[in-house]
Amino acid sequence: MEKLITCTAANVSTDDGIVLQGNGADQWSITKKTLVGGVQTGVELLIVDNGLMQITIILTRGMSVLDIQWNDIRIGWDSPVKQVVHPNFVNLEDQGGLGWLSGFNELMVRCGVAFAGHPGDDNGEFLTLHGRIGNLPASRVEVSFEEAPEPTIRVRGLVEEKRFKFGVFELWTELATVVGSDKITIHDRLTNPSEYSQEYQLIYHTNFGRPFLEQDAQFVAPVKTLAPLNEYAAEDLATFQRYLGPTSGYGEQVYCATMLADPQHWTTTMLHNADASLGVAVGYDVQTLPYFNLWKNTDTERDGFVTGLEPATGFPYNRSVERAGGRVNKIGAGQSVDFSMSLQALTADGVAATNTAIQSLMGDRKTKLIETLASEQ
Amino acid sequence: MEKLITCTAANVSTDDGIVLQGNGADQWSITKKTLVGGVQTGVELLIVDNGLMQITIILTRGMSVLDIQWNDIRIGWDSPVKQVVHPNFVNLEDQGGLGWLSGFNELMVRCGVAFAGHPGDDNGEFLTLHGRIGNLPASRVEVSFEEAPEPTIRVRGLVEEKRFKFGVFELWTELATVVGSDKITIHDRLTNPSEYSQEYQLIYHTNFGRPFLEQDAQFVAPVKTLAPLNEYAAEDLATFQRYLGPTSGYGEQVYCATMLADPQHWTTTMLHNADASLGVAVGYDVQTLPYFNLWKNTDTERDGFVTGLEPATGFPYNRSVERAGGRVNKIGAGQSVDFSMSLQALTADGVAATNTAIQSLMGDRKTKLIETLASEQ
Amino acid sequence: MEKLITCTAANVSTDDGIVLQGNGADQWSITKKTLVGGVQTGVELLIVDNGLMQITIILTRGMSVLDIQWNDIRIGWDSPVKQVVHPNFVNLEDQGGLGWLSGFNELMVRCGVAFAGHPGDDNGEFLTLHGRIGNLPASRVEVSFEEAPEPTIRVRGLVEEKRFKFGVFELWTELATVVGSDKITIHDRLTNPSEYSQEYQLIYHTNFGRPFLEQDAQFVAPVKTLAPLNEYAAEDLATFQRYLGPTSGYGEQVYCATMLADPQHWTTTMLHNADASLGVAVGYDVQTLPYFNLWKNTDTERDGFVTGLEPATGFPYNRSVERAGGRVNKIGAGQSVDFSMSLQALTADGVAATNTAIQSLMGDRKTKLIETLASEQ
C-alpha cells in the first residue's frame, strides 16, 4: 500500500468565484482567485476573460499583468521564478537592493514610482532596483463593464506608495479590454496628494518569451535615437533589432531609445518571430512616456529567455544619473500625470500591418544610432 | 449598462464580532475586526466602546492606539499614510532605517524597546528609527471587566521583542478605561526574561491633529527644563508653547524636556486649541519616564499637521548619544520596569482645571529654557 | 464580577485535521495545524505521530523540525524565542545580517543553500547569517505511507530558493520514520534547474538542550580532525567533548571537524547525558556532508542552554572564507546532490551500543586536534 496526497500547503489556489460576467452570446467573465502555498500564499488574482484572451492581473503585486492566454499561446515568459511571489517574501533591500528579482516573472510590471532603475545611492538615499510599486498590493479594486461604444471590461486598482515625510503617491491603474479583442489598454493616473511637488519615475517593464522571441526574431519600431546602456550593449549596437536564440553567457544587453510618434503622440513598437507569423505590438503615448528601453536577455531557456519592450519616463540608470540627464520629472502638489500604453497580439496579417504603420511613422527619417552611452547624453 | 463593484481586495474589514459587552444600562462593548485589502490585510483591531469613547487598539501593531472617537471628535491625526499598515509591509531597515515611517499614523505608538529614536550606528550595530516594538503583533491578548471600585474595561496584550543572543524583551501592555469616562490609562510592564541585564528605551509617541491642534493652539506643562533637539528647533525656542497653523516647509521642531511632578511622581501636560475650548491632557509617571519630547510638526494639512506629546525614557537621539548622555537604563536579569501614562479629553472646563493644576505644580518655579542642544547636556 | 477571556489573537492554533492515518493496531497519524496569533500567524505545521514519537515539521519554515516528543521527553531546546516565527517577521538583513536569529528555536534547521554561515561581504555581495532556506515556506508538500519493507511514513516538501539572475535552487526535503521507531531519517535532494553551475552551502543545524545536555554531558564521535573556529574556542580545545552546565557569560564555542566513516560513507556522532542514560545519535553520509561543526552554547538556561551537532558541506565561516579554504562546491547545470542524515533517541543501552560502534569506527586511530584555527586550514 502506498498513499500519496498533496497537502493544502501545496501550490494550489482557492476559487473565490465569479466577480462579474456577461450574459448571452458575448461570453466574458472576471474571476477572482487566491493562491495558497509557498511564497504565493495570500496572493489575489483577477482573471479577465474577454472571450478571446484570459488576462491574469495580480492584485497583490501592484496590479501587474502576470500573463495572457491567447488561443493556445501564452503571452508572457518563463522566469526561473515560478511562483507568484507575495510581496511579504520580497525584501527589496536584499543583496544590495536586488531583492526585486525574487518576484520577477510578469508579462508587465510597473517600476517606480518614487524611483525606478538601478539600485544605488542617490544623494544619501539608497534606492532599490525598480522601486516599490510592483510589490505593493492594491488597496481598492473596481471592475466595470460598458456596453457602448464598444463592450468593454475595465479593471481599476489603486496602489498607494506612501511614507510619512518621504514620498506620498497614489497610482490608479486601469486595464481595459474590448470583448472578443486581441488587445489590452492600460491607462494609469499617478497623483501626488501631497502639498509639495515630488519627483517620480515609471517604467512599464513589458516582457516576452517564446513563441514571439526566438532566434532571428525582430524588434521593429519607429526609433528616433538609440544608444547603448553600457559597453557590453555597445558591442552589438548595429544589430540591436535582431535577436539571438538562447545563448549561454549572454546575460543582457539594454538599449535606451526615443521613438517617433503620430500627431496624437502615439507610437507603436513590435516584436515578431523569425518568419513574422506571430507578434506583439506595444503602443504608448510619448507625451508622458518619452523614453523606451529595449531589454535583450536572450540567455538560456532555463535562466530566462526574454526581451523587454519598456515605455518609460527615463532610462533604467539610478535616479541620480537620470536626474543629471534631465529625465526625472516632478508632479506638482495635488496634481496628476496620466500614462497610456497598449499590448496587442498579432498574427501574420497583424505583423504586416504593424510593420507598414511603423514604416509610415518613420517616413524617410532614419534612426540615429548613438555610439556613446545613454548615460552621457 | 454599466456595473461597478468593489472587490474583496478593497479596503474593507470583516466583523469578527463582540468579544465582551456590558449588560443593562451601562452600555459598553469590545469588538474585534480584521482588516482586508491592501497593506492592511490581516490587521486585527479591538474597538473598546466605553459608552462615551470608542478606542481602537491595533493588536497587530504592538497594541498601538489608532484613534479615539469622542462624541463627534476624532482624537488622532491625519497622516498621509491612510491604511493601517501590517508590519509585514514595513521594512524597518529601508531607506537608511526610516522604514518605520511607512506605517506611522497612530494616536499613540510605543517606540522601543531595545532601542528608540534616530536611526544610525551604535557601536557597530545599525539601529532603525524608533525600534521594533510598534511593528510587532501581540502574541496574547486578554480583556477583562471589573465592577468595583469603578466599572473598568481592561485590554492587555503581550508583545515579545526577541532575538536569540541579541535582546529578549516581553512587554505586557495594558489599556484601561472606566465606563462612561473621557479618559484612558496605560500601564505597561517591561520584563527582561534573560539572565543578563539589558539596556532599554521607550517613547510613548502620542500624537494629535485637529481640532486640538490649530493656529495659536498651546502646549501647557509644568516644564522644569527644555532644550532644543537641534539648531532649527533652537531658532524658535522662546515660542515653544505656541503652535503655528499648517505651514509649508515647516517640517518639524523637537524640544527635549523634563517636567515637575507631584509627590506621587505624576505630572500632567496639555495641548489645547486656540480658544481653550478643547484639549487633551497627557499625564505620566516621571519615575520611569523622566523625560518628555515635544514634537511640533505643523507642516501642511496633507503632509501631516500634527504634534507629539511624548513621555519617554530619554530623548529621541540615537541610542549612542542617549547612552553618552546617561539616559539609557538597564533592566536587571529577570526584572521588570513599570510605565504609566494617561490620556484625557477635555472641554473648556477641563482645560481650565488642568491649567490650574499645572500652575499649582509649577508654584513659583520657572521653566529653565536651555539654549544649548539637548545632546550636549 | 471579573471576566477574563483570551482573544483569537492569542497564541493558539487551529486544528486542520488528520492528513493521513494508519488503521488497526499500528496507530500512527499525520496531523496538520495552522498557528494563530503573534508572529506565528499563518505558520503551518505537520505533526507526524509514528506511534512512539511525535515529530513536528514546520512547513512554513523550510520544513525544519521544531521538536520531537519521545515518551515524556522533548527532543529540542528552549530558545528565548518561544513563538514559531513566520518568515514574514524575519528580516534576514536586519542588524548587520543577524535577523535569522529572530526565528531560531528549531531542533533541526537547514542553513543554506546559496550561502550559509557568518554574515558579511563575499566579493561585493552581502551575505546574511545562515542563508534563506530556513525562512522559506515549502511550495509543495507530499505525505506517503509504505507498508513494506517496513511500515514507513514519509513527508516530502519542496523549498524553492530563487532569484532571477542570482541563484535558482530547488530543495526536495524528505523526512521518513518507521512506525513505532525512535528514529527519523532525512534525505534531501538539492537540484540546480539552471543552465549554469552554482555554488551551494548546506549545514544541518541540529540542536539539543536538556535532558541530553547538562553538566558533564559528553560529545562522542569518530573525530578525525578537529580545530577551533576562533581563539575563544581554542582556549578549551582539549576539553571539547565535555560540556559545562549553564554558565553565565559563556556565549558559544565552535569546533570544526571531520569524521571517520564506514565503507558506506556513514558516520555516527552522539550527545549523551552525564550518566550515559540518555542520548541522541546524529548520523550522516560524509560523501556530500564532509564536515561537521560542533556548537557548544552552554550559556544560561534562559538565554539558550544548547549544543549543535551539525553535519555540513563546510565550516560556518562566511562563504568567502569557505571558498578560499576549498569547502564550497558547485552543482552542475541541471544536476542534483543528495544529502542524508538521521537522528535517533537513545536510552542507556542505545548509548552504550553507539559508543561501541563509534569506537569500532575509530579503531586504533587517534583524533587529530589542530590548534590553529579552522579558517587557516
PDB file of C-alpha atoms in Angstrom, chain B residues 141-223:
ATOM      1  CA  VAL B 141      -4.439  39.446  24.285  1.00  0.00           C
ATOM      2  CA  GLU B 142      -6.752  39.408  27.258  1.00  0.00           C
ATOM      3  CA  VAL B 143      -9.762  41.567  28.019  1.00  0.00           C
ATOM      4  CA  SER B 144     -11.471  41.877  31.364  1.00  0.00           C
ATOM      5  CA  PHE B 145     -14.145  43.849  33.155  1.00  0.00           C
ATOM      6  CA  GLU B 146     -14.248  44.744  36.842  1.00  0.00           C
ATOM      7  CA  GLU B 147     -17.328  46.201  38.519  1.00  0.00           C
ATOM      8  CA  ALA B 148     -15.540  47.689  41.528  1.00  0.00           C
ATOM      9  CA  PRO B 149     -14.238  50.104  42.638  1.00  0.00           C
ATOM     10  CA  GLU B 150     -15.256  51.566  39.287  1.00  0.00           C
ATOM     11  CA  PRO B 151     -16.677  49.703  36.287  1.00  0.00           C
ATOM     12  CA  THR B 152     -13.470  49.303  34.322  1.00  0.00           C
ATOM     13  CA  ILE B 153     -12.656  47.733  30.963  1.00  0.00           C
ATOM     14  CA  ARG B 154      -9.115  46.466  30.590  1.00  0.00           C
ATOM     15  CA  VAL B 155      -7.272  45.226  27.491  1.00  0.00           C
ATOM     16  CA  ARG B 156      -3.911  43.591  27.980  1.00  0.00           C
ATOM     17  CA  GLY B 157      -1.552  42.493  25.233  1.00  0.00           C
ATOM     18  CA  LEU B 158       1.818  40.784  25.317  1.00  0.00           C
ATOM     19  CA  VAL B 159       4.311  41.985  22.730  1.00  0.00           C
ATOM     20  CA  GLU B 160       7.511  39.983  22.500  1.00  0.00           C
ATOM     21  CA  GLU B 161      10.643  41.579  21.037  1.00  0.00           C
ATOM     22  CA  LYS B 162      13.150  38.757  20.886  1.00  0.00           C
ATOM     23  CA  ARG B 163      16.282  37.744  19.071  1.00  0.00           C
ATOM     24  CA  PHE B 164      18.494  34.880  20.178  1.00  0.00           C
ATOM     25  CA  LYS B 165      21.652  36.371  21.723  1.00  0.00           C
ATOM     26  CA  PHE B 166      20.606  39.936  20.829  1.00  0.00           C
ATOM     27  CA  GLY B 167      17.803  41.154  23.056  1.00  0.00           C
ATOM     28  CA  VAL B 168      14.897  39.405  24.730  1.00  0.00           C
ATOM     29  CA  PHE B 169      12.029  41.550  25.979  1.00  0.00           C
ATOM     30  CA  GLU B 170       8.421  40.945  26.995  1.00  0.00           C
ATOM     31  CA  LEU B 171       6.150  43.958  27.120  1.00  0.00           C
ATOM     32  CA  TRP B 172       2.752  43.470  28.740  1.00  0.00           C
ATOM     33  CA  THR B 173       0.711  46.457  27.690  1.00  0.00           C
ATOM     34  CA  GLU B 174      -2.492  47.438  29.429  1.00  0.00           C
ATOM     35  CA  LEU B 175      -5.124  49.948  28.442  1.00  0.00           C
ATOM     36  CA  ALA B 176      -7.886  50.617  30.947  1.00  0.00           C
ATOM     37  CA  THR B 177     -10.917  52.870  30.794  1.00  0.00           C
ATOM     38  CA  VAL B 178     -13.779  53.446  33.166  1.00  0.00           C
ATOM     39  CA  VAL B 179     -17.213  53.012  31.630  1.00  0.00           C
ATOM     40  CA  GLY B 180     -18.599  56.385  30.547  1.00  0.00           C
ATOM     41  CA  SER B 181     -15.320  58.229  31.124  1.00  0.00           C
ATOM     42  CA  ASP B 182     -13.336  60.563  28.862  1.00  0.00           C
ATOM     43  CA  LYS B 183     -10.002  59.021  29.792  1.00  0.00           C
ATOM     44  CA  ILE B 184      -7.761  56.060  29.135  1.00  0.00           C
ATOM     45  CA  THR B 185      -4.842  54.924  31.232  1.00  0.00           C
ATOM     46  CA  ILE B 186      -1.888  52.882  30.062  1.00  0.00           C
ATOM     47  CA  HIS B 187       0.026  50.630  32.451  1.00  0.00           C
ATOM     48  CA  ASP B 188       2.844  48.724  30.819  1.00  0.00           C
ATOM     49  CA  ARG B 189       5.284  46.281  32.316  1.00  0.00           C
ATOM     50  CA  LEU B 190       8.551  45.592  30.514  1.00  0.00           C
ATOM     51  CA  THR B 191      10.220  42.381  31.610  1.00  0.00           C
ATOM     52  CA  ASN B 192      13.693  41.090  30.905  1.00  0.00           C
ATOM     53  CA  PRO B 193      13.357  37.303  30.972  1.00  0.00           C
ATOM     54  CA  SER B 194      17.065  36.911  30.236  1.00  0.00           C
ATOM     55  CA  GLU B 195      19.732  36.150  32.829  1.00  0.00           C
ATOM     56  CA  TYR B 196      21.678  39.202  31.666  1.00  0.00           C
ATOM     57  CA  SER B 197      20.788  42.809  32.290  1.00  0.00           C
ATOM     58  CA  GLN B 198      19.678  44.669  29.181  1.00  0.00           C
ATOM     59  CA  GLU B 199      19.500  48.267  28.050  1.00  0.00           C
ATOM     60  CA  TYR B 200      16.087  49.521  27.001  1.00  0.00           C
ATOM     61  CA  GLN B 201      14.479  52.679  25.638  1.00  0.00           C
ATOM     62  CA  LEU B 202      10.815  53.617  25.435  1.00  0.00           C
ATOM     63  CA  ILE B 203       8.978  56.604  23.995  1.00  0.00           C
ATOM     64  CA  TYR B 204       5.189  56.990  24.153  1.00  0.00           C
ATOM     65  CA  HIS B 205       4.760  58.741  20.801  1.00  0.00           C
ATOM     66  CA  THR B 206       1.330  60.358  21.408  1.00  0.00           C
ATOM     67  CA  ASN B 207       0.116  62.469  18.517  1.00  0.00           C
ATOM     68  CA  PHE B 208      -2.658  64.976  17.919  1.00  0.00           C
ATOM     69  CA  GLY B 209      -4.004  66.903  14.952  1.00  0.00           C
ATOM     70  CA  ARG B 210      -7.164  68.963  14.585  1.00  0.00           C
ATOM     71  CA  PRO B 211      -9.320  70.070  16.302  1.00  0.00           C
ATOM     72  CA  PHE B 212      -6.896  70.281  19.221  1.00  0.00           C
ATOM     73  CA  LEU B 213      -4.012  71.468  17.074  1.00  0.00           C
ATOM     74  CA  GLU B 214      -4.572  74.680  15.147  1.00  0.00           C
ATOM     75  CA  GLN B 215      -3.021  78.104  14.792  1.00  0.00           C
ATOM     76  CA  ASP B 216      -2.389  79.567  18.276  1.00  0.00           C
ATOM     77  CA  ALA B 217      -3.053  76.260  19.986  1.00  0.00           C
ATOM     78  CA  GLN B 218      -0.951  75.992  23.140  1.00  0.00           C
ATOM     79  CA  PHE B 219       1.204  73.429  24.826  1.00  0.00           C
ATOM     80  CA  VAL B 220       0.948  73.781  28.611  1.00  0.00           C
ATOM     81  CA  ALA B 221       3.019  71.764  31.045  1.00  0.00           C
ATOM     82  CA  PRO B 222       4.998  72.067  34.295  1.00  0.00           C
ATOM     83  CA  VAL B 223       8.244  72.293  32.370  1.00  0.00           C
TER      84      VAL B 223
END
